[in-house]
């Protein structure tokens, strides 16, 4: 799984959901928290603005020059002076309660406003909470971003130690794939966190139990039409493998494995093997082809004395190699004899030996078959019982791996929905893909898949694991002196084993693609190197691999954010400007001065101004605006005059103060009077 430091942050398009719905913004969890808080503020503010819009419309639709009762005017004042729906709920509720004894029938009119405000407040409270759903509206996939993108390798021509390191790394990768396959393939755990790493939890496949023998018809043990075929069908590079790309840049790939138990007796020779201690054991050699430029056709050797030693199951494999593939990993370099050779597939032969394993129950499986009954005495209880030994010392299963690349943008020449390469070995895919009209991005995707296929063969699923690769090993009871198969193995145990290996190969394919995009930097410390992209198209594919279930990051739907911002900002702007815009239209076009002035006059500052004018102070300007302004800036007693009647407070009626001209005239008169008085003296 990719580490959190390898995830791309910023805007991108997840093409699995289309250009619009797939538009995504990836942020770290910390930055995502800030964005969510901002969106919640936008929604909350938009809710306040929507109430202002609603209250304005309600106020104006009720405004008329006819007579109305006091409740009506209070309702108008509440509509004008409440900034939020919750504030309106409180004010209308108080008004309803206050009038309950005076005009019961009329107070019910306020309940409709209470209900309206409650609905709006609840709606935007829910919207504020669900603004966080823009993260769920976005996909759960993330883009891997690494400067070390590439496949790992060792230069095995430098030293034999690099060969061992290659084998070790390949085995470790296979073991990880096997763990994933056992957890997520064919289980009920596909929805668990452990299985939520790749684009899909498991790659599905179909089986055919009556496939044609993959080799010469007389080599298959059961019949020419009793081979076991496992076929993934077309796998979309985006939807199934997680390589992000628009439709024109995607490819489909297919993996088919066909296997069958094969005859070994016709290819076996026996001889006595003398060991340094003087013991002589009968040894069997299976001559199925040169295992690696040895000049000998001896492919597998088995000491029959192992059947009498305390040894459990043994499983080995050997696979073909073609120099054109460029792959020289473990288990390669087998050149099969003609009966098992094919030029259109990668070939693997699995050799199985039961050795000294005894079975509690008989079975007729062609590979695990155990029907040789032996009477024995139980050492612990002294009871007689029957055990069953393997029918054959050695069995073999031959498999072919075939791959296919398809161009989903071109129809097949035979009328098929896609134009595809013939089924063939992995190494032939790239050259064959050049013949089906792929663009450069598609070819770069094919190159990535070819490298990934090197770790997803049937052979690679078993190499180095030995008998631990067997499902039958899980029910093998081991003691100091015995290996006993405790459960009755079904007669199709060989198919169960093959399905298990095929699942591991598919898990390895998923794993290899993610590992390549993440950059297997740990290989550098081991003396290996990374095959980095050489051209821009390969670099582009490096940045397109998607992965799921990444801690520390969060996706947002760009569409969801845009909707919140556009509609939220629109409501905020409209809420701030609706009365101004409507007022201008009422004044200059609609000639509805009463509605305009009633909205202004119901403002608390204008109501205050009206109250002071009623108390005798009428020196005001801005009487048709939101904020009235006293013409005299000096303190005047009328503005602070309040009769402190505890049950009926009111403004005190003060005498109107003298104007400055009046004060000047009064002063001059006083002076003249004083002069006259002096003259009279």
PDB file of C-alpha atoms in Angstrom, residues 156 160 224 421 502:
ATOM      1  CA  UNK A 156      21.919 -10.511 -12.122  1.00  0.00           C
ATOM      2  CA  UNK A 160      25.193 -14.498  -8.026  1.00  0.00           C
ATOM      3  CA  UNK A 224      -8.346 -34.122 -24.081  1.00  0.00           C
ATOM      4  CA  UNK A 421      -4.272  -8.963 -29.956  1.00  0.00           C
ATOM      5  CA  UNK A 502      -4.681 -17.934 -10.027  1.00  0.00           C
TER       6      UNK A 502
END
